[in-house]
XYZ file of C-alpha atoms in Angstrom:
574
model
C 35.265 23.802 42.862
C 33.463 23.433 46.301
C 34.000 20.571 49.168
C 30.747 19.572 50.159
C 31.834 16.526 52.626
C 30.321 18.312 55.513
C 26.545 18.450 53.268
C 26.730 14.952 52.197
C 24.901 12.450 54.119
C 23.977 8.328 53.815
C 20.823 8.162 51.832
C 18.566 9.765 49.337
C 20.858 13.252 48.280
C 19.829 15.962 46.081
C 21.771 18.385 43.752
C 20.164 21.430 43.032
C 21.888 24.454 40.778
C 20.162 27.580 40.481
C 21.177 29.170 36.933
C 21.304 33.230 36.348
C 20.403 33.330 32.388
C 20.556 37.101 32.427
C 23.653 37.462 31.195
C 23.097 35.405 28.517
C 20.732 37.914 26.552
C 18.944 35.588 24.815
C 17.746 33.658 28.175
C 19.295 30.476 27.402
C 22.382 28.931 29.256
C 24.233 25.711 29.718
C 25.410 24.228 33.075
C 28.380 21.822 33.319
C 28.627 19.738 36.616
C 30.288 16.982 38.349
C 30.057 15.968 41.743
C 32.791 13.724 43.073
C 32.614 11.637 46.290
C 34.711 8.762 47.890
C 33.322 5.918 49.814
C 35.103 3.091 51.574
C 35.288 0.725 48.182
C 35.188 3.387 45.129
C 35.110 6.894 43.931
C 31.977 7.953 42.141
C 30.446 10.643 40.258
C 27.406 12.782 39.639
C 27.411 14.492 36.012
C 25.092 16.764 34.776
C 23.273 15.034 32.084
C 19.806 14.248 30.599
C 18.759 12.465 33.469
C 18.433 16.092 35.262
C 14.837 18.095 35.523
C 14.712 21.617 34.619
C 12.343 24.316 35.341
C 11.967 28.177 33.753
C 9.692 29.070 36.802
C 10.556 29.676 40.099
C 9.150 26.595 42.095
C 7.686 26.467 45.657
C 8.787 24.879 48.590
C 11.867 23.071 48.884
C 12.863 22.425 45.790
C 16.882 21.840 46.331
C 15.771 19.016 48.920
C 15.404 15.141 48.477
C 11.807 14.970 48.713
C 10.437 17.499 46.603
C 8.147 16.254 43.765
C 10.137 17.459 40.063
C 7.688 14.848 37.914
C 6.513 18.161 36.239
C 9.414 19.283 35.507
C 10.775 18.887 32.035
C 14.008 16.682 31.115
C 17.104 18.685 30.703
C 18.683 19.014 27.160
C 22.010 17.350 27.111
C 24.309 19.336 24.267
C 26.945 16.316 24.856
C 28.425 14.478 27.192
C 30.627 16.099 29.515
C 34.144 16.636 28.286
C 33.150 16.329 24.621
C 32.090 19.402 22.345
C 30.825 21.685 21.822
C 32.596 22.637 25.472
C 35.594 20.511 25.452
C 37.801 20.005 28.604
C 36.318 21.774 31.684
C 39.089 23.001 33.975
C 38.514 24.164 37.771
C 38.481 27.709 38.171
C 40.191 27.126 41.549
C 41.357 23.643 43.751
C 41.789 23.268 47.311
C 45.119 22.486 49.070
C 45.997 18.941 49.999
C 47.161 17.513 53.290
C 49.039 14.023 52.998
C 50.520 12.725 55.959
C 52.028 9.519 56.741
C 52.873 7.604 60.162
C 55.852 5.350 60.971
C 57.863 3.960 63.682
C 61.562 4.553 64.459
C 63.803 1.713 66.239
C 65.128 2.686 69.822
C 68.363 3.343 68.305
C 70.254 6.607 68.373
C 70.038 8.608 65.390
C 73.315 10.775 64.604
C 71.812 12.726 61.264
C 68.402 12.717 59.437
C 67.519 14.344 56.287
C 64.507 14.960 54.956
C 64.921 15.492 50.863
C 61.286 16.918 49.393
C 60.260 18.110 45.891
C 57.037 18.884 44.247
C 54.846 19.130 40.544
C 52.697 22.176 42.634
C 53.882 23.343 46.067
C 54.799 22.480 49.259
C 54.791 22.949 52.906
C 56.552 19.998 55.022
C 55.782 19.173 58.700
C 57.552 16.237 60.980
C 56.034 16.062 64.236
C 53.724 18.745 64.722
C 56.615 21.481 63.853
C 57.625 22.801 60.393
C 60.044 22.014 58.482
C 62.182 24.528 57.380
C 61.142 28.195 57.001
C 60.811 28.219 52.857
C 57.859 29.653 51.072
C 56.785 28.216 47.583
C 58.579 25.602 47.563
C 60.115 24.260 45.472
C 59.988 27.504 43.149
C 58.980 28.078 39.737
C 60.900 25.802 36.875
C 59.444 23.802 33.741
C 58.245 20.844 35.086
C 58.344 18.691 31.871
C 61.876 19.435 32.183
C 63.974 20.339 35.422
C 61.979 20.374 38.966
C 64.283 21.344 42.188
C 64.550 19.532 45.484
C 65.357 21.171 48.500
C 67.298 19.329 51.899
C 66.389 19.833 55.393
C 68.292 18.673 58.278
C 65.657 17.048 60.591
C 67.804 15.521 63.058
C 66.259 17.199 66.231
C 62.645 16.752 64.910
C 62.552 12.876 65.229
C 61.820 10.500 67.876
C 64.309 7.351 68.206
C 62.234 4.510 69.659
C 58.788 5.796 69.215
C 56.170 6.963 66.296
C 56.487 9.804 64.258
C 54.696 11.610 61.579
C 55.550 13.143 58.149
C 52.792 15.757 56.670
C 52.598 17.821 53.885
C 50.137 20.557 52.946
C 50.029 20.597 48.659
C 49.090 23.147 46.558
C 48.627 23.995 42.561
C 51.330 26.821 43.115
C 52.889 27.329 39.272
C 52.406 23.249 38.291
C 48.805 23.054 38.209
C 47.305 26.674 38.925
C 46.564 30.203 37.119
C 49.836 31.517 35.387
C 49.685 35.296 34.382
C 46.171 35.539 32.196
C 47.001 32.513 30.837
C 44.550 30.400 32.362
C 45.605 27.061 34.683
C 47.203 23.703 34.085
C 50.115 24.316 31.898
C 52.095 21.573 33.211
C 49.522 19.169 35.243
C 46.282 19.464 36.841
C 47.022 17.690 40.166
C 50.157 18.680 42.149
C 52.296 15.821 43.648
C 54.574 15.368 46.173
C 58.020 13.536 46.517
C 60.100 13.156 49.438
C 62.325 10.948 51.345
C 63.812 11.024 54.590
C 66.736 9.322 55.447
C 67.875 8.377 59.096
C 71.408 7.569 59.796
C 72.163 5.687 63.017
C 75.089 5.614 65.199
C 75.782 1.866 64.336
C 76.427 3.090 60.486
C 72.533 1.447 59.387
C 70.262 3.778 57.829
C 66.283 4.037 56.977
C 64.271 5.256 54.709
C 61.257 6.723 54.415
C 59.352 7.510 51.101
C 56.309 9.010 49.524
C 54.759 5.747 48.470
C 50.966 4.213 48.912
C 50.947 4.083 52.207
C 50.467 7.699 52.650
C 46.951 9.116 53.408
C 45.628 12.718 51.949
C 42.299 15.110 52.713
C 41.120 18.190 51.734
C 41.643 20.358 54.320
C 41.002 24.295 55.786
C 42.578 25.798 52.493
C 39.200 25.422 49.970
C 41.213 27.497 47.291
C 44.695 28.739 46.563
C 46.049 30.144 43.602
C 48.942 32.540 42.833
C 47.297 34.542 41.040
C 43.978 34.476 42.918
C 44.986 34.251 46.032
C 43.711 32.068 48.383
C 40.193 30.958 50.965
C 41.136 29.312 53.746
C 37.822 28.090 56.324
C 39.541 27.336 59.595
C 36.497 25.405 60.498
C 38.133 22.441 58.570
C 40.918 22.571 60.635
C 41.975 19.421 61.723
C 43.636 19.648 64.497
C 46.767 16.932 64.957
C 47.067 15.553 61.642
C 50.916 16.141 61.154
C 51.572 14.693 65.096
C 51.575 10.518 65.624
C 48.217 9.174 66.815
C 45.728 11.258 64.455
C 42.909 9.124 63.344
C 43.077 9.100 60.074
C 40.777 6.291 58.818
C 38.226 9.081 56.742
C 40.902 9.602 54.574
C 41.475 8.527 51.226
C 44.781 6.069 50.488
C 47.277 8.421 48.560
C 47.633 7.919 44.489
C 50.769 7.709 42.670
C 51.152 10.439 40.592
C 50.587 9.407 36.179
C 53.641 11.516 34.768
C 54.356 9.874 31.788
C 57.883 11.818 31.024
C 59.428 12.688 34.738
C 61.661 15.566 34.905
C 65.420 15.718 35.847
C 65.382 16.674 39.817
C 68.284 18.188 40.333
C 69.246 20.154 44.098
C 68.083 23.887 44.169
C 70.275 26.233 43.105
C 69.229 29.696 43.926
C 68.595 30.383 47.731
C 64.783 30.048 48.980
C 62.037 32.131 48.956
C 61.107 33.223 52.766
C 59.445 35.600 54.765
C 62.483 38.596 54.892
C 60.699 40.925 56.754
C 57.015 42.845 58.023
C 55.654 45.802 57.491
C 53.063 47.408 60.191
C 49.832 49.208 59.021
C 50.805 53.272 59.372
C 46.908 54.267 58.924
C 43.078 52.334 58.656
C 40.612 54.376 56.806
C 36.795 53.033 56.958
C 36.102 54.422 53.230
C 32.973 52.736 53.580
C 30.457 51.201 56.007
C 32.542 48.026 57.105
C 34.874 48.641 54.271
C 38.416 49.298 55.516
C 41.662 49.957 53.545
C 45.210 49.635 55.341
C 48.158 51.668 54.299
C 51.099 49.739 55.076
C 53.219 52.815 53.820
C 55.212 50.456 51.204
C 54.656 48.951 47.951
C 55.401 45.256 49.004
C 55.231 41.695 47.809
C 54.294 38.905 50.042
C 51.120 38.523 52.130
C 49.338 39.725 55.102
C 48.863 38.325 58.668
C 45.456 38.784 59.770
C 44.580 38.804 63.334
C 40.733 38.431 63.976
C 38.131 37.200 66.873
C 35.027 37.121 66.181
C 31.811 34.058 65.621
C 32.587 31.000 63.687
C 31.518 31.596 60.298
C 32.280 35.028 59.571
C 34.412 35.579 56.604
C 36.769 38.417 56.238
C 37.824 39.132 52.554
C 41.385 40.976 52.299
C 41.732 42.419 48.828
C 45.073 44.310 47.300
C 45.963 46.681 45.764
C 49.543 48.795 44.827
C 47.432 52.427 44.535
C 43.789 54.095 45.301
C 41.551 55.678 43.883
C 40.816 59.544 44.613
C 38.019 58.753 46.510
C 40.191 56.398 48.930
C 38.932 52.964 47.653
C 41.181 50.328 46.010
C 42.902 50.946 42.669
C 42.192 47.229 41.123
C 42.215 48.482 37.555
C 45.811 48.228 36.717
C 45.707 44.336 38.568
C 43.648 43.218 35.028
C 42.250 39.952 35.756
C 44.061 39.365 38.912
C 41.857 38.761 41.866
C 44.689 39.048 44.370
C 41.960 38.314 46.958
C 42.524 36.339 50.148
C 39.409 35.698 52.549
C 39.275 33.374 55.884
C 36.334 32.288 57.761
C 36.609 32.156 61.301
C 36.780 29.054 63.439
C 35.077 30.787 66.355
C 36.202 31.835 69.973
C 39.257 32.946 71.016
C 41.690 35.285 68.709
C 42.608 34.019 65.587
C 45.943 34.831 63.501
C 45.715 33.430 59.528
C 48.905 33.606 57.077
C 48.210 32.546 53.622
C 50.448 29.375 52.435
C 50.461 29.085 48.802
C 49.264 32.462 47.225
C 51.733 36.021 47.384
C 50.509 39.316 46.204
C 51.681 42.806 45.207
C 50.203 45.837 47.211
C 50.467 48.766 49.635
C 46.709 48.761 50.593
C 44.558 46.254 51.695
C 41.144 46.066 51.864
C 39.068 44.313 54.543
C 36.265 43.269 54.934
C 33.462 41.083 57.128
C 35.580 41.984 59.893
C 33.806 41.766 63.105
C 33.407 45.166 64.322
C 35.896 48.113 63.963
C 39.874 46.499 62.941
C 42.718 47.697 64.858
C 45.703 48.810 63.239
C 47.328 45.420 64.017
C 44.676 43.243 62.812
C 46.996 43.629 59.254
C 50.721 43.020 59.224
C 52.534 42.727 56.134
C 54.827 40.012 55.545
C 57.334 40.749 53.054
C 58.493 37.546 50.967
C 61.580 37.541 48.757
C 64.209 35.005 46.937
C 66.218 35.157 50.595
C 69.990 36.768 48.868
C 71.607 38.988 50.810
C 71.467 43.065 50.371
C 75.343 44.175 49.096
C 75.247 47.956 49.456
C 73.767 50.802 50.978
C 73.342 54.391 49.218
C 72.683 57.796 50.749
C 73.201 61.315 49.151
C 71.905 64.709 50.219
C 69.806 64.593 47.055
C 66.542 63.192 48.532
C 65.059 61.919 44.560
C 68.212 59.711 44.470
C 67.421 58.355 47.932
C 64.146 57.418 46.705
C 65.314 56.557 43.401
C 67.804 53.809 45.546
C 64.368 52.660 47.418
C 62.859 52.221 44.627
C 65.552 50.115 43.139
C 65.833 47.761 46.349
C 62.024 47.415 46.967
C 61.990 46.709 43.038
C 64.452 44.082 43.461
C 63.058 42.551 46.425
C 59.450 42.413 44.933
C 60.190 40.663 41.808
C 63.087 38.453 42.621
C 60.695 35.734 43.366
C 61.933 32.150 42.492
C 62.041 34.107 38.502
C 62.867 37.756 38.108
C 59.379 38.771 37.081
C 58.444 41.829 35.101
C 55.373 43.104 38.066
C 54.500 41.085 41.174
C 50.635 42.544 41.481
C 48.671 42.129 37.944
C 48.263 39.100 36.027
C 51.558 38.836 34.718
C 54.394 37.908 36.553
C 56.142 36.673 34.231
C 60.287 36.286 33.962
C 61.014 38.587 30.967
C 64.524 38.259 29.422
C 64.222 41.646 28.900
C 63.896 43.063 31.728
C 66.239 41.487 33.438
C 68.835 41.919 30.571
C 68.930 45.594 31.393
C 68.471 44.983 35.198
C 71.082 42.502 35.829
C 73.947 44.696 36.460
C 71.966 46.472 39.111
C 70.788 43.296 40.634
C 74.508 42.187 41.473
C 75.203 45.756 42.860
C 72.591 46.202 45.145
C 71.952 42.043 46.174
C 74.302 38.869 46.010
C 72.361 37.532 42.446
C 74.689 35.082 41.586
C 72.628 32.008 42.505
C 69.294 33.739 41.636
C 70.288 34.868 38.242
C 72.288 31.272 37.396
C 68.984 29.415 38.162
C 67.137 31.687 35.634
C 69.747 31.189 32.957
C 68.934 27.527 32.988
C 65.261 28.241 32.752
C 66.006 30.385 30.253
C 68.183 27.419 28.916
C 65.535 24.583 29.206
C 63.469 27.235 26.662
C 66.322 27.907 23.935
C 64.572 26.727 20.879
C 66.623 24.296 17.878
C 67.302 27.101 15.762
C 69.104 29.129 18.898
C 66.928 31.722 19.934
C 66.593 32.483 23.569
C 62.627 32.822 24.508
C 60.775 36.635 25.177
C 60.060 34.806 29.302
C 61.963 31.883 31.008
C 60.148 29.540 32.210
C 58.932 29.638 29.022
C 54.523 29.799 29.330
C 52.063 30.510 26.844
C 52.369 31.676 23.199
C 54.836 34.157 23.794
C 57.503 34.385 21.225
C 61.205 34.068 20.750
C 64.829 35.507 19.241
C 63.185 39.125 20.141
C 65.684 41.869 19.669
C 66.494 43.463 23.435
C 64.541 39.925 24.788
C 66.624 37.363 23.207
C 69.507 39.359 23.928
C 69.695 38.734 28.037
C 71.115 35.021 26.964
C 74.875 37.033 26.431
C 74.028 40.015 28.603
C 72.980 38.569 32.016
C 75.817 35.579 32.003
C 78.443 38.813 31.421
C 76.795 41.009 33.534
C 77.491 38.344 35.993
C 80.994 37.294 35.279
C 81.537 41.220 35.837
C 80.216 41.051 39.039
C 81.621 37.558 40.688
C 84.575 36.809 38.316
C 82.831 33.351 37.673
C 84.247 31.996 34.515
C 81.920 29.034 34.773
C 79.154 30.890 34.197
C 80.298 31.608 30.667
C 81.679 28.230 30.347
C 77.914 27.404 30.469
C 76.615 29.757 28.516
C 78.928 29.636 25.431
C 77.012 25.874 25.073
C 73.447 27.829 24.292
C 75.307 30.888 22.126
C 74.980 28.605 18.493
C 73.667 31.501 17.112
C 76.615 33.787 18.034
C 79.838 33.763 15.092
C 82.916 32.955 15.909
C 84.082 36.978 15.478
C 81.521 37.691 18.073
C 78.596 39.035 15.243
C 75.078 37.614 15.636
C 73.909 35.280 13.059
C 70.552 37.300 12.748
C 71.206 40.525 13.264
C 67.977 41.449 14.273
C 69.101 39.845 17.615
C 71.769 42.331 17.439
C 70.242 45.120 20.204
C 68.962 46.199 23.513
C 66.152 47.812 25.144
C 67.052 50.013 28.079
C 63.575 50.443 29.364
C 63.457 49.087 33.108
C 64.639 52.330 35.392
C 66.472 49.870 37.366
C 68.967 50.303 34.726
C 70.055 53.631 35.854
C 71.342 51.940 38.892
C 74.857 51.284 37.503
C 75.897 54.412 36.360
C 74.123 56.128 39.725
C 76.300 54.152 41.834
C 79.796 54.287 39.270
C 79.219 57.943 38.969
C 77.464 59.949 42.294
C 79.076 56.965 44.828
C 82.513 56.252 42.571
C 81.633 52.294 42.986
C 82.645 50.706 40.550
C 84.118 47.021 40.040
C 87.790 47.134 39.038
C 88.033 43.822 37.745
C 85.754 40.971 37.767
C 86.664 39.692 40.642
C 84.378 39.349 43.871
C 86.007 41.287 46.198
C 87.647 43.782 43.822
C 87.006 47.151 44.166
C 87.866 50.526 43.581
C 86.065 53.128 45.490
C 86.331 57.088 45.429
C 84.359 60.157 45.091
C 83.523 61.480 41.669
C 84.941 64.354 40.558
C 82.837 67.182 39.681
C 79.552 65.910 41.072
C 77.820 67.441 43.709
């Protein structure tokens, strides 16, 4: 997918594709297009179909231009129409990032409290006023939207203006909704995010207003062309538009906002593990031009998040950032192990003064970072690293004089950190990502050491929940996605083990309460109805966290409690 506003023009307009057939072997290819435009009374379409000309030869003069002569060309084939077989459904690789904004006028009356309640089938980012709302990222995290989508609650209060006009904007993305999921392709739940939000002003006389996401909203394609998870994201700050989210903003080229068609809407219910944000950054240690114009940053950490760029240079030039958790011996990227993940981010300059870019709707996992395009010789803080996180507090610290244990405690937090992501996923860099019931079922007890994982780990027991099929088995990944299985011995087995691994921690009876609802398949005597459920998989090395810290430290919870604990040195460990 490609905008192409800027190219389009009243009057006679061409559309000209060249087509490589070389990789076809036999020479012969297919091409499936649309091109979609709005004008002030309707939205129309140009698909590739017989009416097209075709030519094997390469063709003189201007051939991708209005006025060139094609009578000598032949007419194209047309296999079928498009959408139909023999190529079914055509999906976007990609889709740009939405702005929708909306202007409105408050009475001169004081306002005493104002909250702005937002949701989304993709992802947001909410602005009131020119300033941003809140500090979450991904928003509103990762559920299954045919079933349970979360809402999140800002306090606005100090962002309005009583007696004057004021402006509500929203930058939408695909994010988990609409876009790639692990190598699984896009569009498992939609294809076209949507946004719902209301903001509610209370006055001091006791009268309230309301304002909604309704038809009187206005959206445009803006700066971000492409953003994906998965694929990370191309932002062209040339399509900036500078003002949108502040009152005033001219907003007449845009198109009148759609209601969104979802036939079966979800419960909304209020979010119940904490946000993800921005928890820290990590500063490039080294810049290594491996290449001519090809330089990789060490940020010294495996991380998850994205970078901040920091740029000047001519408008037009793109820098690409790739990323990558390893190199190669010769110093380039390792992108092997990332599979079909492009985790690639790239930004075209606006031109002028310095520049600083942070990617909105994509993360990655990575150490290194490749750039490219970048005008002239990068300084180590052209690249900051901006580490991103389900924001729960860290509950311990560990040091020995055994240095591998240290590191083996690192490597457990930075673990943690890096795949508690709105779902505790199995790897945050490759195309996977996914929240395996396994691997949590063996890391759970380690999560509640080292972080506070109560709200995290509750919020991913109802995911898992909203996945438990009729005959009682829990799924192999929750949200459940693709054709991934079910009732999998050490998988199936983190619907008993992660709720008791938590009442163990916190001394939250509730969380069993809930629970015991989804454990049909357990007997009464405590057996498993299919015994092949009966068993568990100690394969994560996070695992080894518990007994580390109840044997070397002597921490250990006496009771499940919170609060309850018994500390002391082991005996007879040095």
């Amino acid at each position: 997918m490609a905008e192409v506003t800027a190219q389009l023009r009243p009057g006679r307009t061409a559309v000209a594709v060249r087509v490589d057939t070389s990789s076809t072997g036999s020479g012969e290819t297919g091409l499936l297009g649309v091109l979609e435009f709005a004008t002030a009374d309707a939205v129309r379409h140009v698909r590739t179909c017989r009416t097209w000309k075709t030519t094997g030869s390469e063709p003189a003069g201007d051939w991708s231009g209005p006025d060139f002569d094609d009578s000598a060309w032949a007419a194209a084939d047309e296999w079928a129409p498009w959408g139909m077989a023999p190529r079914g459904a055509v999906a976007p690789a990609s889709s740009p990032a939405f702005q929708l904004r909306r202007e409105f006028h408050l009475p001169a009356k004081r306002i005493v409290r104002a909250r702005l309640y937002a949701t989304a089938l993709g992802l947001y980012e909410a602005h009131l006023n020119g300033r941003r709302v809140g500090a979450d990222e991904l928003a509103p995290g990762w559920t299954d939207y045919r079933k349970r989508v979360q809402y999140q609650t800002y306090d606005v209060t100090d962002l309005l203006r009583g007696g004057s006009a004021n402006t509500l904007g929203f930058h939408l993305g695909d994010g988990w909704y609409a876009g790639a999921i692990a190598s699984f392709g896009r569009h498992h739940y939609g294809e076209r995010p949507s946004v719902l939000a209301q903001l509610e002003v209370t006055y001091t006389d006791g009268s309230t207003e309301r304002i909604v996401s309704d038809h009187a909203w206005r959206a445009a394609a803006g700066p971000l062309v492409s953003a994906d998870l998965i694929g990370g994201e191309d932002y062209d700050a040339r399509r900036e538009t500078d003002g949108w989210t502040q009152p005033g903003f001219d907003d007449s080229g845009w198109q009148p906002a759609e209601p969104a068609a979802v036939t079966t809407p979800p419960a909304i219910v209020a979010q119940a593990d904490a946000p993800v944000r921005v928890a820290g950054e990590l500063p490039a240690r080294q810049v290594t031009e491996v290449a001519p114009g090809v330089f990789v940053f060490d940020l010294g950490q495996n991380m998850v998040g994205s970078v901040r760029l920091k740029v000047c240079g001519p408008a037009g030039t793109v820098v690409r950032l790739r990323h990558a958790e390893a190199l190669n011996p010769d110093g380039t990227l390792h992108t092997a192990s990332l599979r079909s993940a492009r985790a690639t981010d790239t930004y075209t300059l606006r031109g002028g003064s310095v520049e600083v870019h942070e990617p909105r709707f994509t993360f990655h996992g990575f150490r290194y970072v490749e750039v490219t395009g970048y005008p002239g010789v990068p300084p180590l803080d052209a690249v900051t690293g901006r580490v991103m996180h389900t924001s729960a507090p860290f509950t311990m610290e560990f040091e020995t004089d055994v240095p591998m244990l240290n590191r083996l405690h690192s490597n457990i937090t930075w673990g943690q950190r890096g795949n508690f992501l709105s779902v505790p996923t199995d790897t945050p860099a490759r195309d996977e990502r996914l929240g395996w019931s396994g691997d949590i079922g063996v890391f759970a007890p380690t999560a509640a050491y080292v972080m506070g994982s109560a709200r995290f780990l509750t919020k991913w027991l109802r995911d898992l929940y909203d996945a438990q099929r009729a005959d009682g088995a829990f799924p192999d990944v929750a949200p459940q996605i693709g054709m991934l299985g079910a009732g999998t011995a050490g998988w199936g087995d983190a619907g008993v083990s992660v709720p008791w691994a938590l009442y163990e921690a916190y001394g939250d009876i509730r969380v069993l309460e809930e629970a015991w609802e989804h454990w049909d398949s357990v007997r009464e005597d405590g057996g498993f109805q299919d015994a092949g459920m009966n068993s568990f998989n100690h394969y994560a090395y996070g695992a080894v966290g518990t007994w580390m810290y109840a044997t070397i430290a002597g921490i250990a919870p006496a009771a499940p409690a919170s609060g309850a604990w018994s500390s002391a040195p082991a005996p007879a460990v040095r």
